[in-house]
Amino acid sequence: MKSRYGIHSALVRTTLTIGFAAALSASLQGCFLALAGAAGGTALVATDRRTVGSQTEDREIQVKALSDITKNLPDTAHINVAVFNQRVLLTGEVPDDASRQKAETTARAIANVESVVNELGVQPASSFSSRANDSYLEGRVKAELIAYKDISANNFKVVSERGTVYLMGLVTQQEGATAADATSKVMGVAKVVKVYQYIQPGQAAAPIAAAPGAPAPANAAEEPTVGAVPDASVSSRPIDQQPPAPVMESSPGQPSNGKAM
């Protein structure tokens, strides 16, 4: 028969063993999650139609543009900068037209920027609740795009500002129309603006680079165009029904408050 001391020692050893196993399991799980996250990030880079160099350039332009614009504009301005394939999209609010033009001029002066789409509104800065709603809409739209088998959500950058959703990407005409149609039917989206650079179907499988100082990729449309949106034949709709949001055309240097397509 074991002594009370012996039983206590056995319990201590068992507890330490279980604790060590749990800690090891947690450590291994953390490593697995880290590896999975790294693998997921690699997969996103691999499926992006931009080259790795172009993606790196876009990130550098975004950081530089946001920093320079913030320095040159009043504190009352609220500026968001999105970059895709060296095309810069400016959204947010500025106090006057002079600030709006200053932001665009500053963005254009950054090295390797090919074009600027200025969607800044001359109005008071949006509220916290409005920005939270925009973040929510971006998530809803991305989830909706994932549900469509004819397109890859990885080929689109989604930006929401005051209920207006901007779609960027290197896409074919059909892909662009499908994504805009899907986005227009997401509950809460007030308007959809295409900021695409179009490519031919044969280019869809290969990465495309935008060379510094050069026009948009070969066979890609520099000026975004729009297809017939929405398409009533699309059957995938959110549970919350609403009339499809209007889809607008936006071109570099021109706000999207013009033609609804």
PDB file of C-alpha atoms in Angstrom:
ATOM      1  CA  MET A   1       0.000   0.000   0.000  1.00  0.00           C
ATOM      2  CA  LYS A   2       1.302   3.408  -0.965  1.00  0.00           C
ATOM      3  CA  SER A   3       1.866   5.990   1.728  1.00  0.00           C
ATOM      4  CA  ARG A   4      -0.030   9.242   1.763  1.00  0.00           C
ATOM      5  CA  TYR A   5       3.205  10.911   0.641  1.00  0.00           C
ATOM      6  CA  GLY A   6       3.575   8.488  -2.237  1.00  0.00           C
ATOM      7  CA  ILE A   7      -0.006   9.101  -3.412  1.00  0.00           C
ATOM      8  CA  HIS A   8       0.538  12.856  -3.193  1.00  0.00           C
ATOM      9  CA  SER A   9       3.731  12.597  -5.233  1.00  0.00           C
ATOM     10  CA  ALA A  10       1.964  10.536  -7.883  1.00  0.00           C
ATOM     11  CA  LEU A  11      -0.817  13.103  -8.116  1.00  0.00           C
ATOM     12  CA  VAL A  12       1.718  15.904  -8.472  1.00  0.00           C
ATOM     13  CA  ARG A  13       3.539  14.016 -11.242  1.00  0.00           C
ATOM     14  CA  THR A  14       0.246  13.317 -13.024  1.00  0.00           C
ATOM     15  CA  THR A  15      -0.829  16.956 -12.758  1.00  0.00           C
ATOM     16  CA  LEU A  16       2.531  18.167 -14.070  1.00  0.00           C
ATOM     17  CA  THR A  17       2.383  15.679 -16.947  1.00  0.00           C
ATOM     18  CA  ILE A  18      -1.115  16.774 -17.929  1.00  0.00           C
ATOM     19  CA  GLY A  19      -0.124  20.429 -17.666  1.00  0.00           C
ATOM     20  CA  PHE A  20       2.952  19.868 -19.819  1.00  0.00           C
ATOM     21  CA  ALA A  21       0.912  18.005 -22.414  1.00  0.00           C
ATOM     22  CA  ALA A  22      -1.666  20.782 -22.524  1.00  0.00           C
ATOM     23  CA  ALA A  23       1.033  23.412 -22.897  1.00  0.00           C
ATOM     24  CA  LEU A  24       2.720  21.410 -25.651  1.00  0.00           C
ATOM     25  CA  SER A  25      -0.596  20.951 -27.418  1.00  0.00           C
ATOM     26  CA  ALA A  26      -1.324  24.660 -27.252  1.00  0.00           C
ATOM     27  CA  SER A  27       2.162  25.436 -28.526  1.00  0.00           C
ATOM     28  CA  LEU A  28       1.804  23.030 -31.427  1.00  0.00           C
ATOM     29  CA  GLN A  29      -1.647  24.404 -32.207  1.00  0.00           C
ATOM     30  CA  GLY A  30      -0.226  27.916 -32.240  1.00  0.00           C
ATOM     31  CA  CYS A  31       2.511  26.792 -34.610  1.00  0.00           C
ATOM     32  CA  PHE A  32      -0.086  25.128 -36.819  1.00  0.00           C
ATOM     33  CA  LEU A  33      -2.219  28.262 -36.896  1.00  0.00           C
ATOM     34  CA  ALA A  34       0.805  30.371 -37.679  1.00  0.00           C
ATOM     35  CA  LEU A  35       1.789  28.030 -40.510  1.00  0.00           C
ATOM     36  CA  ALA A  36      -1.786  27.946 -41.753  1.00  0.00           C
ATOM     37  CA  GLY A  37      -1.924  31.727 -41.706  1.00  0.00           C
ATOM     38  CA  ALA A  38       1.357  31.951 -43.575  1.00  0.00           C
ATOM     39  CA  ALA A  39       0.137  29.389 -46.081  1.00  0.00           C
ATOM     40  CA  GLY A  40      -3.106  31.299 -46.502  1.00  0.00           C
ATOM     41  CA  GLY A  41      -1.216  34.530 -47.101  1.00  0.00           C
ATOM     42  CA  THR A  42       1.009  32.791 -49.633  1.00  0.00           C
ATOM     43  CA  ALA A  43      -2.058  31.398 -51.379  1.00  0.00           C
ATOM     44  CA  LEU A  44      -3.580  34.883 -51.642  1.00  0.00           C
ATOM     45  CA  VAL A  45      -0.354  36.225 -53.129  1.00  0.00           C
ATOM     46  CA  ALA A  46      -0.198  33.303 -55.552  1.00  0.00           C
ATOM     47  CA  THR A  47      -3.764  33.804 -56.781  1.00  0.00           C
ATOM     48  CA  ASP A  48      -3.450  37.586 -57.149  1.00  0.00           C
ATOM     49  CA  ARG A  49      -3.247  38.633 -60.805  1.00  0.00           C
ATOM     50  CA  ARG A  50      -0.702  41.279 -59.948  1.00  0.00           C
ATOM     51  CA  THR A  51       2.926  40.239 -59.796  1.00  0.00           C
ATOM     52  CA  VAL A  52       4.542  40.084 -56.365  1.00  0.00           C
ATOM     53  CA  GLY A  53       6.527  43.180 -57.293  1.00  0.00           C
ATOM     54  CA  SER A  54       3.350  45.027 -58.238  1.00  0.00           C
ATOM     55  CA  GLN A  55       1.684  44.060 -54.962  1.00  0.00           C
ATOM     56  CA  THR A  56       4.703  45.338 -53.027  1.00  0.00           C
ATOM     57  CA  GLU A  57       4.663  48.565 -55.020  1.00  0.00           C
ATOM     58  CA  ASP A  58       0.964  49.053 -54.255  1.00  0.00           C
ATOM     59  CA  ARG A  59       1.582  48.727 -50.517  1.00  0.00           C
ATOM     60  CA  GLU A  60       4.432  51.247 -50.662  1.00  0.00           C
ATOM     61  CA  ILE A  61       2.320  53.712 -52.649  1.00  0.00           C
ATOM     62  CA  GLN A  62      -0.534  53.376 -50.159  1.00  0.00           C
ATOM     63  CA  VAL A  63       1.676  54.097 -47.146  1.00  0.00           C
ATOM     64  CA  LYS A  64       3.412  57.020 -48.876  1.00  0.00           C
ATOM     65  CA  ALA A  65       0.169  58.538 -50.207  1.00  0.00           C
ATOM     66  CA  LEU A  66      -1.617  58.371 -46.877  1.00  0.00           C
ATOM     67  CA  SER A  67       1.350  59.903 -45.078  1.00  0.00           C
ATOM     68  CA  ASP A  68       1.865  62.734 -47.574  1.00  0.00           C
ATOM     69  CA  ILE A  69      -1.832  63.571 -47.910  1.00  0.00           C
ATOM     70  CA  THR A  70      -2.310  63.646 -44.141  1.00  0.00           C
ATOM     71  CA  LYS A  71       0.551  66.116 -43.812  1.00  0.00           C
ATOM     72  CA  ASN A  72      -0.842  68.437 -46.490  1.00  0.00           C
ATOM     73  CA  LEU A  73      -4.529  68.474 -45.520  1.00  0.00           C
ATOM     74  CA  PRO A  74      -6.400  69.991 -42.542  1.00  0.00           C
ATOM     75  CA  ASP A  75      -7.044  67.858 -39.484  1.00  0.00           C
ATOM     76  CA  THR A  76     -10.764  67.934 -40.281  1.00  0.00           C
ATOM     77  CA  ALA A  77     -10.185  65.852 -43.420  1.00  0.00           C
ATOM     78  CA  HIS A  78     -10.865  62.119 -43.369  1.00  0.00           C
ATOM     79  CA  ILE A  79      -8.928  60.355 -46.134  1.00  0.00           C
ATOM     80  CA  ASN A  80      -8.789  56.689 -47.152  1.00  0.00           C
ATOM     81  CA  VAL A  81      -6.323  55.466 -49.766  1.00  0.00           C
ATOM     82  CA  ALA A  82      -6.693  52.201 -51.692  1.00  0.00           C
ATOM     83  CA  VAL A  83      -4.200  51.122 -54.351  1.00  0.00           C
ATOM     84  CA  PHE A  84      -4.492  48.365 -56.919  1.00  0.00           C
ATOM     85  CA  ASN A  85      -2.029  47.861 -59.765  1.00  0.00           C
ATOM     86  CA  GLN A  86      -0.636  51.386 -59.245  1.00  0.00           C
ATOM     87  CA  ARG A  87      -4.090  52.974 -59.558  1.00  0.00           C
ATOM     88  CA  VAL A  88      -4.952  55.081 -56.487  1.00  0.00           C
ATOM     89  CA  LEU A  89      -8.504  55.434 -55.186  1.00  0.00           C
ATOM     90  CA  LEU A  90      -9.142  58.324 -52.788  1.00  0.00           C
ATOM     91  CA  THR A  91     -12.282  58.191 -50.652  1.00  0.00           C
ATOM     92  CA  GLY A  92     -13.443  60.064 -47.585  1.00  0.00           C
ATOM     93  CA  GLU A  93     -14.350  63.655 -46.808  1.00  0.00           C
ATOM     94  CA  VAL A  94     -12.543  66.996 -47.098  1.00  0.00           C
ATOM     95  CA  PRO A  95     -13.646  70.505 -45.981  1.00  0.00           C
ATOM     96  CA  ASP A  96     -13.340  72.234 -49.389  1.00  0.00           C
ATOM     97  CA  ASP A  97     -12.545  71.822 -53.083  1.00  0.00           C
ATOM     98  CA  ALA A  98      -9.004  73.088 -52.576  1.00  0.00           C
ATOM     99  CA  SER A  99      -8.314  70.220 -50.162  1.00  0.00           C
ATOM    100  CA  ARG A 100      -9.849  67.752 -52.581  1.00  0.00           C
ATOM    101  CA  GLN A 101      -7.567  68.895 -55.383  1.00  0.00           C
ATOM    102  CA  LYS A 102      -4.554  69.024 -53.058  1.00  0.00           C
ATOM    103  CA  ALA A 103      -5.084  65.395 -52.084  1.00  0.00           C
ATOM    104  CA  GLU A 104      -5.220  64.321 -55.728  1.00  0.00           C
ATOM    105  CA  THR A 105      -2.137  66.356 -56.684  1.00  0.00           C
ATOM    106  CA  THR A 106      -0.211  64.884 -53.765  1.00  0.00           C
ATOM    107  CA  ALA A 107      -1.145  61.331 -54.763  1.00  0.00           C
ATOM    108  CA  ARG A 108      -0.192  61.905 -58.414  1.00  0.00           C
ATOM    109  CA  ALA A 109       3.251  63.156 -57.363  1.00  0.00           C
ATOM    110  CA  ILE A 110       4.180  59.818 -55.780  1.00  0.00           C
ATOM    111  CA  ALA A 111       6.559  57.654 -57.784  1.00  0.00           C
ATOM    112  CA  ASN A 112       5.020  54.893 -59.922  1.00  0.00           C
ATOM    113  CA  VAL A 113       1.412  56.075 -59.537  1.00  0.00           C
ATOM    114  CA  GLU A 114      -0.287  55.459 -62.877  1.00  0.00           C
ATOM    115  CA  SER A 115      -3.642  57.155 -62.244  1.00  0.00           C
ATOM    116  CA  VAL A 116      -5.793  58.595 -59.470  1.00  0.00           C
ATOM    117  CA  VAL A 117      -9.542  58.145 -59.014  1.00  0.00           C
ATOM    118  CA  ASN A 118     -10.668  60.995 -56.777  1.00  0.00           C
ATOM    119  CA  GLU A 119     -13.910  60.102 -54.958  1.00  0.00           C
ATOM    120  CA  LEU A 120     -13.435  62.508 -52.047  1.00  0.00           C
ATOM    121  CA  GLY A 121     -16.603  64.252 -50.907  1.00  0.00           C
ATOM    122  CA  VAL A 122     -16.605  67.924 -49.902  1.00  0.00           C
ATOM    123  CA  GLN A 123     -18.520  67.575 -46.651  1.00  0.00           C
ATOM    124  CA  PRO A 124     -18.018  67.019 -42.902  1.00  0.00           C
ATOM    125  CA  ALA A 125     -16.080  63.921 -41.896  1.00  0.00           C
ATOM    126  CA  SER A 126     -18.164  60.767 -41.558  1.00  0.00           C
ATOM    127  CA  SER A 127     -19.211  59.568 -38.117  1.00  0.00           C
ATOM    128  CA  PHE A 128     -17.830  56.567 -36.263  1.00  0.00           C
ATOM    129  CA  SER A 129     -21.061  54.656 -36.866  1.00  0.00           C
ATOM    130  CA  SER A 130     -20.851  55.369 -40.605  1.00  0.00           C
ATOM    131  CA  ARG A 131     -17.310  54.030 -40.754  1.00  0.00           C
ATOM    132  CA  ALA A 132     -18.290  50.966 -38.756  1.00  0.00           C
ATOM    133  CA  ASN A 133     -21.121  50.345 -41.199  1.00  0.00           C
ATOM    134  CA  ASP A 134     -18.668  50.646 -44.101  1.00  0.00           C
ATOM    135  CA  SER A 135     -16.448  47.988 -42.553  1.00  0.00           C
ATOM    136  CA  TYR A 136     -19.495  45.768 -42.144  1.00  0.00           C
ATOM    137  CA  LEU A 137     -20.513  46.294 -45.779  1.00  0.00           C
ATOM    138  CA  GLU A 138     -17.030  45.421 -47.001  1.00  0.00           C
ATOM    139  CA  GLY A 139     -17.290  42.110 -45.169  1.00  0.00           C
ATOM    140  CA  ARG A 140     -20.772  41.443 -46.541  1.00  0.00           C
ATOM    141  CA  VAL A 141     -19.679  42.156 -50.104  1.00  0.00           C
ATOM    142  CA  LYS A 142     -16.564  39.979 -49.846  1.00  0.00           C
ATOM    143  CA  ALA A 143     -18.678  37.126 -48.481  1.00  0.00           C
ATOM    144  CA  GLU A 144     -21.127  37.570 -51.359  1.00  0.00           C
ATOM    145  CA  LEU A 145     -18.345  37.464 -53.949  1.00  0.00           C
ATOM    146  CA  ILE A 146     -16.986  34.242 -52.466  1.00  0.00           C
ATOM    147  CA  ALA A 147     -20.351  32.600 -53.081  1.00  0.00           C
ATOM    148  CA  TYR A 148     -20.103  33.091 -56.854  1.00  0.00           C
ATOM    149  CA  LYS A 149     -18.370  30.207 -58.621  1.00  0.00           C
ATOM    150  CA  ASP A 150     -17.730  32.150 -61.853  1.00  0.00           C
ATOM    151  CA  ILE A 151     -15.390  34.661 -60.180  1.00  0.00           C
ATOM    152  CA  SER A 152     -12.647  34.648 -57.565  1.00  0.00           C
ATOM    153  CA  ALA A 153     -13.090  37.080 -54.691  1.00  0.00           C
ATOM    154  CA  ASN A 154      -9.284  37.337 -54.502  1.00  0.00           C
ATOM    155  CA  ASN A 155      -9.302  39.290 -57.768  1.00  0.00           C
ATOM    156  CA  PHE A 156     -11.270  42.177 -56.255  1.00  0.00           C
ATOM    157  CA  LYS A 157     -10.425  44.914 -53.772  1.00  0.00           C
ATOM    158  CA  VAL A 158     -13.550  46.119 -51.979  1.00  0.00           C
ATOM    159  CA  VAL A 159     -13.754  49.620 -50.503  1.00  0.00           C
ATOM    160  CA  SER A 160     -16.859  51.067 -48.856  1.00  0.00           C
ATOM    161  CA  GLU A 161     -17.401  54.752 -48.076  1.00  0.00           C
ATOM    162  CA  ARG A 162     -20.693  56.109 -46.718  1.00  0.00           C
ATOM    163  CA  GLY A 163     -22.593  53.144 -48.154  1.00  0.00           C
ATOM    164  CA  THR A 164     -21.015  53.384 -51.618  1.00  0.00           C
ATOM    165  CA  VAL A 165     -18.968  50.324 -52.558  1.00  0.00           C
ATOM    166  CA  TYR A 166     -15.995  50.692 -54.902  1.00  0.00           C
ATOM    167  CA  LEU A 167     -14.699  47.612 -56.724  1.00  0.00           C
ATOM    168  CA  MET A 168     -11.096  47.541 -57.920  1.00  0.00           C
ATOM    169  CA  GLY A 169      -9.272  44.789 -59.748  1.00  0.00           C
ATOM    170  CA  LEU A 170      -7.733  43.343 -62.898  1.00  0.00           C
ATOM    171  CA  VAL A 171     -10.759  41.526 -64.274  1.00  0.00           C
ATOM    172  CA  THR A 172     -12.464  40.517 -67.485  1.00  0.00           C
ATOM    173  CA  GLN A 173     -15.607  42.292 -68.617  1.00  0.00           C
ATOM    174  CA  GLN A 174     -17.738  39.341 -67.536  1.00  0.00           C
ATOM    175  CA  GLU A 175     -16.096  39.051 -64.121  1.00  0.00           C
ATOM    176  CA  GLY A 176     -16.518  42.763 -63.520  1.00  0.00           C
ATOM    177  CA  ALA A 177     -20.189  42.690 -64.431  1.00  0.00           C
ATOM    178  CA  THR A 178     -20.855  39.641 -62.256  1.00  0.00           C
ATOM    179  CA  ALA A 179     -19.146  41.168 -59.205  1.00  0.00           C
ATOM    180  CA  ALA A 180     -20.914  44.519 -59.626  1.00  0.00           C
ATOM    181  CA  ASP A 181     -24.254  42.767 -59.970  1.00  0.00           C
ATOM    182  CA  ALA A 182     -23.644  40.693 -56.841  1.00  0.00           C
ATOM    183  CA  THR A 183     -22.540  43.767 -54.886  1.00  0.00           C
ATOM    184  CA  SER A 184     -25.551  45.815 -55.962  1.00  0.00           C
ATOM    185  CA  LYS A 185     -27.851  43.274 -54.283  1.00  0.00           C
ATOM    186  CA  VAL A 186     -26.136  43.259 -50.884  1.00  0.00           C
ATOM    187  CA  MET A 187     -28.417  44.754 -48.257  1.00  0.00           C
ATOM    188  CA  GLY A 188     -27.241  48.222 -47.222  1.00  0.00           C
ATOM    189  CA  VAL A 189     -25.219  49.035 -50.343  1.00  0.00           C
ATOM    190  CA  ALA A 190     -26.398  52.413 -51.664  1.00  0.00           C
ATOM    191  CA  LYS A 191     -24.303  52.537 -54.833  1.00  0.00           C
ATOM    192  CA  VAL A 192     -21.663  50.480 -56.653  1.00  0.00           C
ATOM    193  CA  VAL A 193     -18.749  52.152 -58.450  1.00  0.00           C
ATOM    194  CA  LYS A 194     -16.476  50.216 -60.789  1.00  0.00           C
ATOM    195  CA  VAL A 195     -12.814  51.191 -60.676  1.00  0.00           C
ATOM    196  CA  TYR A 196     -11.619  48.271 -62.781  1.00  0.00           C
ATOM    197  CA  GLN A 197      -8.759  47.745 -65.177  1.00  0.00           C
ATOM    198  CA  TYR A 198     -10.027  45.248 -67.716  1.00  0.00           C
ATOM    199  CA  ILE A 199      -8.042  42.362 -69.163  1.00  0.00           C
ATOM    200  CA  GLN A 200      -8.755  39.843 -71.889  1.00  0.00           C
ATOM    201  CA  PRO A 201      -9.966  36.344 -70.864  1.00  0.00           C
ATOM    202  CA  GLY A 202      -6.669  34.853 -72.032  1.00  0.00           C
ATOM    203  CA  GLN A 203      -4.748  36.983 -69.530  1.00  0.00           C
ATOM    204  CA  ALA A 204      -6.730  35.818 -66.524  1.00  0.00           C
ATOM    205  CA  ALA A 205      -4.394  32.935 -65.666  1.00  0.00           C
ATOM    206  CA  ALA A 206      -1.107  34.868 -65.600  1.00  0.00           C
ATOM    207  CA  PRO A 207       0.188  37.593 -63.247  1.00  0.00           C
ATOM    208  CA  ILE A 208       0.158  41.057 -64.827  1.00  0.00           C
ATOM    209  CA  ALA A 209       2.664  43.763 -64.012  1.00  0.00           C
ATOM    210  CA  ALA A 210       2.177  47.485 -64.322  1.00  0.00           C
ATOM    211  CA  ALA A 211       5.552  48.891 -65.303  1.00  0.00           C
ATOM    212  CA  PRO A 212       6.457  52.256 -63.727  1.00  0.00           C
ATOM    213  CA  GLY A 213       5.715  55.093 -66.110  1.00  0.00           C
ATOM    214  CA  ALA A 214       3.832  52.813 -68.498  1.00  0.00           C
ATOM    215  CA  PRO A 215       0.129  52.695 -69.300  1.00  0.00           C
ATOM    216  CA  ALA A 216      -2.196  50.008 -67.960  1.00  0.00           C
ATOM    217  CA  PRO A 217      -1.379  46.349 -68.772  1.00  0.00           C
ATOM    218  CA  ALA A 218      -1.473  45.320 -72.413  1.00  0.00           C
ATOM    219  CA  ASN A 219      -5.015  44.681 -73.598  1.00  0.00           C
ATOM    220  CA  ALA A 220      -6.359  46.138 -70.345  1.00  0.00           C
ATOM    221  CA  ALA A 221      -8.794  49.029 -70.434  1.00  0.00           C
ATOM    222  CA  GLU A 222      -7.338  52.038 -68.617  1.00  0.00           C
ATOM    223  CA  GLU A 223     -10.743  53.655 -68.341  1.00  0.00           C
ATOM    224  CA  PRO A 224     -13.253  51.480 -66.502  1.00  0.00           C
ATOM    225  CA  THR A 225     -16.345  50.528 -68.449  1.00  0.00           C
ATOM    226  CA  VAL A 226     -19.559  49.015 -67.261  1.00  0.00           C
ATOM    227  CA  GLY A 227     -21.743  46.193 -68.437  1.00  0.00           C
ATOM    228  CA  ALA A 228     -25.468  45.649 -68.060  1.00  0.00           C
ATOM    229  CA  VAL A 229     -25.907  45.601 -64.292  1.00  0.00           C
ATOM    230  CA  PRO A 230     -27.875  44.271 -62.539  1.00  0.00           C
ATOM    231  CA  ASP A 231     -28.702  41.089 -64.369  1.00  0.00           C
ATOM    232  CA  ALA A 232     -32.083  39.657 -63.362  1.00  0.00           C
ATOM    233  CA  SER A 233     -30.913  36.153 -64.307  1.00  0.00           C
ATOM    234  CA  VAL A 234     -28.572  35.972 -61.312  1.00  0.00           C
ATOM    235  CA  SER A 235     -30.268  33.747 -58.764  1.00  0.00           C
ATOM    236  CA  SER A 236     -27.950  34.211 -55.780  1.00  0.00           C
ATOM    237  CA  ARG A 237     -29.463  36.952 -53.618  1.00  0.00           C
ATOM    238  CA  PRO A 238     -29.124  37.830 -49.942  1.00  0.00           C
ATOM    239  CA  ILE A 239     -31.976  36.876 -47.637  1.00  0.00           C
ATOM    240  CA  ASP A 240     -32.742  40.552 -47.019  1.00  0.00           C
ATOM    241  CA  GLN A 241     -34.309  41.666 -50.278  1.00  0.00           C
ATOM    242  CA  GLN A 242     -33.851  45.192 -51.570  1.00  0.00           C
ATOM    243  CA  PRO A 243     -33.873  46.865 -55.001  1.00  0.00           C
ATOM    244  CA  PRO A 244     -30.374  46.536 -56.520  1.00  0.00           C
ATOM    245  CA  ALA A 245     -28.157  49.543 -55.887  1.00  0.00           C
ATOM    246  CA  PRO A 246     -27.232  51.669 -58.918  1.00  0.00           C
ATOM    247  CA  VAL A 247     -23.904  50.899 -60.559  1.00  0.00           C
ATOM    248  CA  MET A 248     -21.841  53.899 -61.599  1.00  0.00           C
ATOM    249  CA  GLU A 249     -18.837  54.495 -63.815  1.00  0.00           C
ATOM    250  CA  SER A 250     -15.748  56.121 -62.352  1.00  0.00           C
ATOM    251  CA  SER A 251     -12.714  57.247 -64.338  1.00  0.00           C
ATOM    252  CA  PRO A 252      -9.369  58.648 -63.157  1.00  0.00           C
ATOM    253  CA  GLY A 253      -9.838  62.308 -62.296  1.00  0.00           C
ATOM    254  CA  GLN A 254     -13.611  62.154 -62.588  1.00  0.00           C
ATOM    255  CA  PRO A 255     -15.993  61.585 -59.637  1.00  0.00           C
ATOM    256  CA  SER A 256     -18.590  58.839 -59.991  1.00  0.00           C
ATOM    257  CA  ASN A 257     -21.607  61.096 -59.597  1.00  0.00           C
ATOM    258  CA  GLY A 258     -22.363  60.987 -63.291  1.00  0.00           C
ATOM    259  CA  LYS A 259     -23.965  58.187 -65.274  1.00  0.00           C
ATOM    260  CA  ALA A 260     -25.771  55.268 -63.697  1.00  0.00           C
ATOM    261  CA  MET A 261     -25.494  52.153 -65.805  1.00  0.00           C
TER     262      MET A 261
END
